[in-house]
Coordinates of C-alpha atoms in Angstrom, one line a residue:
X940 CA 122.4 123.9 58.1
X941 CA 121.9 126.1 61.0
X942 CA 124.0 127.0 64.1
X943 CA 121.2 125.5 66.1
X944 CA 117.8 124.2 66.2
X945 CA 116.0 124.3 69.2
X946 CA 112.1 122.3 69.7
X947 CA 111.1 124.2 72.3
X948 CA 107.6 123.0 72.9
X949 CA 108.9 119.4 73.4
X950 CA 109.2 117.5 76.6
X951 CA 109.5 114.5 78.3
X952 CA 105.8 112.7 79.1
X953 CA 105.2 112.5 82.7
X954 CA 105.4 109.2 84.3
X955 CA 107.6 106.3 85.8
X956 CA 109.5 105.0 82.5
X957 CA 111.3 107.3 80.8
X958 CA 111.3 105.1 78.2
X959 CA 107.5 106.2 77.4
X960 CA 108.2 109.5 78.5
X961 CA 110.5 110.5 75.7
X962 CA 108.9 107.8 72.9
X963 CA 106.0 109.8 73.2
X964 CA 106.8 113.5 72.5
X965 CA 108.9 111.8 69.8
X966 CA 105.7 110.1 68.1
X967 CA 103.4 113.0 68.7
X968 CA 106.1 115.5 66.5
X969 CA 106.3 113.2 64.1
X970 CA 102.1 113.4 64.1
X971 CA 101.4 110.0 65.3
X972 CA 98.4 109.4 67.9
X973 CA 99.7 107.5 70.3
X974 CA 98.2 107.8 74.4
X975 CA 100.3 107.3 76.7
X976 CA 98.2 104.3 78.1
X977 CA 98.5 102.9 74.7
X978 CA 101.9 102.9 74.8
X979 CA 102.2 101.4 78.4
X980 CA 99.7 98.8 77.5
X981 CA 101.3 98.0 73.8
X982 CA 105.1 97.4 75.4
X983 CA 103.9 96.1 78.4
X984 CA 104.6 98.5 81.4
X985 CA 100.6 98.9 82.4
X986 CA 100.5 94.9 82.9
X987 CA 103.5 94.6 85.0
X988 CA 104.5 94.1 88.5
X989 CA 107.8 92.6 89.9
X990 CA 109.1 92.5 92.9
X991 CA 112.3 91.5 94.8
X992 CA 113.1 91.9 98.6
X993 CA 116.8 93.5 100.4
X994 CA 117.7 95.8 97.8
X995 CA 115.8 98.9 98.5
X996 CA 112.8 100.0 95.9
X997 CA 112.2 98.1 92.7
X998 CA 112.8 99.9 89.9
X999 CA 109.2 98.5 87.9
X1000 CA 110.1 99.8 84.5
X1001 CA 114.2 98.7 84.0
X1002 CA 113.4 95.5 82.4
X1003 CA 110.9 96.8 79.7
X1004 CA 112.4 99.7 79.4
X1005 CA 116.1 98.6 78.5
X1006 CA 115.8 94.9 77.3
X1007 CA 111.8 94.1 76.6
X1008 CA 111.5 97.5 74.6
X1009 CA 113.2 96.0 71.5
X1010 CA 110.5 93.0 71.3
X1011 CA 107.9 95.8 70.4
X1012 CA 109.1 98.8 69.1
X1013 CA 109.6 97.1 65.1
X1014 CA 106.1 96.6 65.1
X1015 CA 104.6 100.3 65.8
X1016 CA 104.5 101.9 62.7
X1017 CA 108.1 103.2 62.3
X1018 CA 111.1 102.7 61.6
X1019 CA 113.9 103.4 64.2
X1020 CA 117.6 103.8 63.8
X1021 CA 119.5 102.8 66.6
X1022 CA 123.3 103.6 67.6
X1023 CA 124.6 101.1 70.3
X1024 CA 127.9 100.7 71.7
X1025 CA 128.2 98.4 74.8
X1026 CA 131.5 97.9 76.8
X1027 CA 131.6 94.7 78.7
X1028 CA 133.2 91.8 79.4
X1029 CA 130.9 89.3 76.9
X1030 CA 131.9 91.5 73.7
X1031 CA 134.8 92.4 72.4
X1032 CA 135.6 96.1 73.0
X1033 CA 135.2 98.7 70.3
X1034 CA 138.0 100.3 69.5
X1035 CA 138.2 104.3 69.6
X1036 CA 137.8 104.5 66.1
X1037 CA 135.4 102.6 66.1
X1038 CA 133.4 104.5 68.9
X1039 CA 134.1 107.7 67.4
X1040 CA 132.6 106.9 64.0
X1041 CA 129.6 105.5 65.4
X1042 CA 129.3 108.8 67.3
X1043 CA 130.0 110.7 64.4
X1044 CA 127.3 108.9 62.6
X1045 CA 124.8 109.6 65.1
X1046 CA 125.4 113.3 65.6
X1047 CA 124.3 113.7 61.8
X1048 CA 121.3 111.7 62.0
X1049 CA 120.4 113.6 65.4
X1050 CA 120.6 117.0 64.0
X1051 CA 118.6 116.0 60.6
X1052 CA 115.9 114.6 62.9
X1053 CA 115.7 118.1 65.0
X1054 CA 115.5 119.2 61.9
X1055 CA 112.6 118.1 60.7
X1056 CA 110.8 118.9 64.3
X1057 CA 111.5 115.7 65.8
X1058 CA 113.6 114.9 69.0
X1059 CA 115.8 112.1 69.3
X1060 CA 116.4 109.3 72.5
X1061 CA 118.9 109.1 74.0
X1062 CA 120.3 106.8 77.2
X1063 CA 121.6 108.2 80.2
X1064 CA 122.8 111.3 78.1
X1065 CA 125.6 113.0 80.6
X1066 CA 128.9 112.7 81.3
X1067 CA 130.6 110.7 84.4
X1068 CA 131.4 114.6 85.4
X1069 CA 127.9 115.7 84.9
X1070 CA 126.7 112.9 86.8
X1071 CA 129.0 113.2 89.4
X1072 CA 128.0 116.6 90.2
X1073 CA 124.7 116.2 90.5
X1074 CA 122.9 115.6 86.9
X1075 CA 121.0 112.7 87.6
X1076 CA 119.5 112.4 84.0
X1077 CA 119.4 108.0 84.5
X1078 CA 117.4 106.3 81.7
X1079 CA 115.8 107.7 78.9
X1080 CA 116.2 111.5 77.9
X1081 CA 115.6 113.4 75.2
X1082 CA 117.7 115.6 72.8
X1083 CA 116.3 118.7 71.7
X1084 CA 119.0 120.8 70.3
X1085 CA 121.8 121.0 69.1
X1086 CA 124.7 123.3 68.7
X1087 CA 126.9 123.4 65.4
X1088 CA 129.5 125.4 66.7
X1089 CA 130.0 123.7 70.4
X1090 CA 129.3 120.7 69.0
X1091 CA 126.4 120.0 72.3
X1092 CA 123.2 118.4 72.5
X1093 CA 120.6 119.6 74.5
X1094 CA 119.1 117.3 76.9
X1095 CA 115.7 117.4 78.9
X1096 CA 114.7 114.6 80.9
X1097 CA 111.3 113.9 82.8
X1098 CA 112.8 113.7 85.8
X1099 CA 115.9 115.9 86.3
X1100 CA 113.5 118.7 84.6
X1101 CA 116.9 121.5 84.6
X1102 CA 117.4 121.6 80.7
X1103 CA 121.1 121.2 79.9
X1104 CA 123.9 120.7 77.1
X1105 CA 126.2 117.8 76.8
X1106 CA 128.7 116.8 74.5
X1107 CA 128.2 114.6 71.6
X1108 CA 130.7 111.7 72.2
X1109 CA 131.5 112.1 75.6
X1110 CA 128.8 110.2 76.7
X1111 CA 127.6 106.2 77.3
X1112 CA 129.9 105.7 80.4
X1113 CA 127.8 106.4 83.3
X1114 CA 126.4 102.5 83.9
X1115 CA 127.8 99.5 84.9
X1116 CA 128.1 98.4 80.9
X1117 CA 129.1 101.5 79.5
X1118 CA 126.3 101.5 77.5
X1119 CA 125.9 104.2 74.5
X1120 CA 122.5 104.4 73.2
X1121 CA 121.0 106.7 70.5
X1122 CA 117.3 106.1 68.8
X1123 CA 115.8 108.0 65.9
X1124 CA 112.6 108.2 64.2
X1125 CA 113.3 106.8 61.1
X1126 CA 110.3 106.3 58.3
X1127 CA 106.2 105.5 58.6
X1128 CA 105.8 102.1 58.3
X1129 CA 102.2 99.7 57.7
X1130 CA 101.0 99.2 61.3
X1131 CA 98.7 95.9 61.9
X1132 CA 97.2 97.8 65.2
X1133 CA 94.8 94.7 65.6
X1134 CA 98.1 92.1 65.7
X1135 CA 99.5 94.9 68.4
X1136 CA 96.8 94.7 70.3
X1137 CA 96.3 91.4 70.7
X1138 CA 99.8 90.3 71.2
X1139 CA 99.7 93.1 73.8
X1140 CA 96.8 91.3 75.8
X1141 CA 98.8 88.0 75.4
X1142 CA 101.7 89.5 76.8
X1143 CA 99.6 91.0 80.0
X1144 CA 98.5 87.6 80.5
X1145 CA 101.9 86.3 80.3
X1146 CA 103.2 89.0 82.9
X1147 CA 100.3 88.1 85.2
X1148 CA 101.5 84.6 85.1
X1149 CA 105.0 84.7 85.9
X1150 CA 105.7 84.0 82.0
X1151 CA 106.9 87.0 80.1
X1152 CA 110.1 86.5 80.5
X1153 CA 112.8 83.9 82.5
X1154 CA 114.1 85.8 85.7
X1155 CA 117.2 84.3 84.8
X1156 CA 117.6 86.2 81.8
X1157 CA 116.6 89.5 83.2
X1158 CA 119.2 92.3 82.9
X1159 CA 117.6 93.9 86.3
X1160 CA 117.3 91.2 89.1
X1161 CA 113.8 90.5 90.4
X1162 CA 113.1 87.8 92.5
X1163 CA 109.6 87.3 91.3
X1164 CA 106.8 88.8 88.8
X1165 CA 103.1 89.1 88.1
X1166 CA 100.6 86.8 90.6
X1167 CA 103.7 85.7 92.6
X1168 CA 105.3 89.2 93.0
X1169 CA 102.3 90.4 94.9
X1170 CA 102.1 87.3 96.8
X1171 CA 106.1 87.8 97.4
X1172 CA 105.1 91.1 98.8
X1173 CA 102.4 90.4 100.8
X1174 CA 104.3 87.6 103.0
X1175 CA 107.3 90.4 103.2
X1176 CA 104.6 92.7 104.9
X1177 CA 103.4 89.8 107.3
X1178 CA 106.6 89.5 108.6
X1179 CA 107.7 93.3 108.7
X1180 CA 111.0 92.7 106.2
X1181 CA 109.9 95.5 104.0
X1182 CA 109.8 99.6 105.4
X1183 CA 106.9 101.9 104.9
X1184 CA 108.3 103.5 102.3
X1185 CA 109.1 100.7 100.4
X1186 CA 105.9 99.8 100.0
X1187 CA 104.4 103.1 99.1
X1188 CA 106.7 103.5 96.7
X1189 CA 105.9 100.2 95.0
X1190 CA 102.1 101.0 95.4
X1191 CA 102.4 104.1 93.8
X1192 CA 104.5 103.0 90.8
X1193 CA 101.4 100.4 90.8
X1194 CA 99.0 102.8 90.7
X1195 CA 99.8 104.2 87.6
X1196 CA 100.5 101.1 86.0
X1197 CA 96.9 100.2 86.6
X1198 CA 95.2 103.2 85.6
X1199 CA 96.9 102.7 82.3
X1200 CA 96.0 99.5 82.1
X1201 CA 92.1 100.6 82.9
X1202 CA 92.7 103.6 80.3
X1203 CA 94.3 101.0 77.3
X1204 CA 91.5 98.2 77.5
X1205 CA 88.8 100.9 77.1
X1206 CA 90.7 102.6 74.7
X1207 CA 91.0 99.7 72.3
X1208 CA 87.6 97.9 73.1
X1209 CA 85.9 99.2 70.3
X1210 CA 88.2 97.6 67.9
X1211 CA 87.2 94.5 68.9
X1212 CA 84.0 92.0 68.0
X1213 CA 81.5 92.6 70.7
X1214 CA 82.1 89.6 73.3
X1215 CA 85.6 90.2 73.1
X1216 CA 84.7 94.1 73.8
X1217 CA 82.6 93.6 76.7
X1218 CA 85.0 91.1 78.3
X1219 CA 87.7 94.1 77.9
X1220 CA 85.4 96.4 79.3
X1221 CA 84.7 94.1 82.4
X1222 CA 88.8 93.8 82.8
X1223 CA 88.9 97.8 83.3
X1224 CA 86.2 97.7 86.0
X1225 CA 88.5 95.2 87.4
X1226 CA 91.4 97.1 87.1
X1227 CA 89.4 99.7 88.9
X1228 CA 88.8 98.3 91.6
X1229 CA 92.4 96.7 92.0
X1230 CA 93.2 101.0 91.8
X1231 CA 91.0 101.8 94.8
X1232 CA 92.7 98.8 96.7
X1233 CA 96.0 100.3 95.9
X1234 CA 94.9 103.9 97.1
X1235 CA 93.8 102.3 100.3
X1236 CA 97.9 101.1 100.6
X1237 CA 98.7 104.5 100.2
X1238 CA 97.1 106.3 102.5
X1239 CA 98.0 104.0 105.2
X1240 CA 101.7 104.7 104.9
X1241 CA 100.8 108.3 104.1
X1242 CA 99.7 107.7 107.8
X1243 CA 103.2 106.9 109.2
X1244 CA 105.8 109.8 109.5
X1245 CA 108.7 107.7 109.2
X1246 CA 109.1 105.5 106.2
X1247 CA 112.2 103.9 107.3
X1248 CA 110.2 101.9 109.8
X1249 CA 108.0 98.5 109.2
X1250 CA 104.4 99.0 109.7
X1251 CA 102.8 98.5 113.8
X1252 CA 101.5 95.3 113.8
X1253 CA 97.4 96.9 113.5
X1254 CA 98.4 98.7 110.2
X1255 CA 100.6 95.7 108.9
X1256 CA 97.6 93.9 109.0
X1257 CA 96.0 96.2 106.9
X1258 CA 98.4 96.5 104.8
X1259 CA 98.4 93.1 103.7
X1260 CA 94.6 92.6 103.9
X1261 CA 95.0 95.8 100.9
X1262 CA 97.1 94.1 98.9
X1263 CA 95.6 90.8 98.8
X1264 CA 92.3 92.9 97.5
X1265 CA 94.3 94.4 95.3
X1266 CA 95.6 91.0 93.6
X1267 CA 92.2 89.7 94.3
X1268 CA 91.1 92.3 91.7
X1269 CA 94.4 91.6 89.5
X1270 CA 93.1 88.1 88.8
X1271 CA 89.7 88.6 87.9
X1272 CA 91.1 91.6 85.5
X1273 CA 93.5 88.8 83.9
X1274 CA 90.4 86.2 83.4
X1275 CA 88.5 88.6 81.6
X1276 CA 91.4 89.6 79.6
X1277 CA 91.8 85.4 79.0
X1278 CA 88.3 85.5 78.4
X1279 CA 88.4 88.1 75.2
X1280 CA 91.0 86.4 73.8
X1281 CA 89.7 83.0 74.0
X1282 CA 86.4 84.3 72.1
X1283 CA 88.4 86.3 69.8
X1284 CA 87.3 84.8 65.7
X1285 CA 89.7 82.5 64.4
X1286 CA 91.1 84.3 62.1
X1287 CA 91.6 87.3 64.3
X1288 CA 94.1 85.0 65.9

């Protein structure tokens, strides 16, 4: 085997979740078509929107992309080998052994998947002293490379775009569970892309509705999501508890969201019977129109120099007259996606 292996036109996916952001290179070398607003709309991240008030910014991906994630990704073609090791106070601890050959295990499958011209996945892929001076490679990453002799991966990440090395086993310590998380593309598998699709569309109505998941199961705390997040944020506007930037962030995280969303239900139309097509089609204009809303949002904090401070009282009301378009466009987008699948054929069910 060689010394090294390097993919060098392989990297990251822009975007929010770096969960997508590395799956997808990873499909594409393997040669599978997958858009990126196929893969937001199949696990769920172009139908989403949660909220939660006091914390700072809303990290919109965490619960799909660590928890939600494993729901969908048996049922897209592949299959995936996973190498977990979690350190916390509900299992017992691994012992070092135990860590090591797990490790072990996962370097070999790594460098046979480079290999063959395909990168692996890896979580938070740095060590406590890489992090601590100033890698901030946090989520998804992927590995590129390896080295034989130094015994390194090599790591880019869609976000912390300086390309580095980092050791094999010493990392999977740099979050609250010590959590050590490998994925590789393992072997093509039959995909039912019409099953996909519409238990995608079920699961966008389900977001919408406050119903995807319990928030009291959620590994990353939100205090509400779907219909009642953007109603959550609206009455946090009203009475000035949220900065500027707080909301522009959450508008632009939105804003993509949406426009995947818009991009996925035209993109998978077609595959449907006609009155469940045109319903689809209707939910993009919608979406559409809840993306111009959202551009509206922000421009108006693009207006305000500091983002540390709560709206004036003349653009707070703006603000909130914005987002209530916004939802208002949300909901009708989430009837017509109700709509196809209530005229879906039986047995297309």
């Amino acid at each position: 085997m060689a010394e090294k292996k390097a993919l060098d036109g392989v990297k990251p996916a822009r975007g929010d979740s770096t969960f997508i952001g590395t799956l997808h290179p990873m499909l594409k070398a393997a040669g599978a078509d997958w858009s990126i607003p196929r893969l937001t709309g199949t696990f769920g991240h172009a139908f989403s929107f949660s909220m939660k008030i006091g914390n700072g910014a809303v990290w919109q991906q965490a619960n799909i992309d660590w928890w939600l994630l494993w729901d969908m990704i048996p049922h897209i073609g592949y299959e995936f080998q996973e190498f977990q090791i979690v350190r916390n106070e509900k299992q017992s601890a691994p012992t070092p052994k135990e860590i090591q050959d797990i490790k072990d295990r996962t370097w070999e499958t790594v460098k046979t998947s480079i290999d063959r011209g395909i990168p692996a996945i890896a979580w938070q892929p740095m060590t406590v002293a890489q992090r601590d001076s100033g890698v901030s490679a946090y989520g998804w990453a992927s590995l590129v490379d390896y080295d034989e002799t130094e015994k390194t991966y090599t790591v880019r990440h869609q976000h912390y775009t300086t390309e580095y090395t980092v050791p094999y086993d010493q990392f999977g310590a740099t979050d609250p569970v010590g959590w050590y998380c490998v994925i590789g593309l393992g072997e093509k598998k039959p995909l039912d892309r019409m099953a996909l699709q519409i238990k995608s569309l079920q699961h966008a109505v389900a977001f919408a509705h406050g119903t995807r998941f319990d928030l009291k199961d959620a590994p990353y705390a939100v205090d509400a999501i779907g219909f009642t997040a953007f109603e959550l944020w609206k009455q946090a506007l009203e009475r000035g508890d949220v900065d500027v930037g707080f909301t522009e962030h959450a508008a632009c995280i939105l804003w993509e969201m949406r426009e995947h969303a818009a991009a996925y239900l035209r993109e998978i139309a077609d595959h449907f019977p006609e009155a469940t097509s045109h319903a689809l089609s209707d939910a993009a204009v919608f979406y559409d129109e809840e993306i111009k809303a959202i551009v509206k949002l922000v421009n108006i904090c693009k207006e305000h120099e500091s983002k540390h401070e709560t709206f004036a009282t003349s653009k707070r009301q703006k603000a909130v007259e914005v987002v209530n378009a916004a939802l208002a466009a949300e909901k009708k987008a989430i009837e017509k996606i109700e709509e196809a699948l209530a005229v879906l054929p039986a047995a297309s069910k």
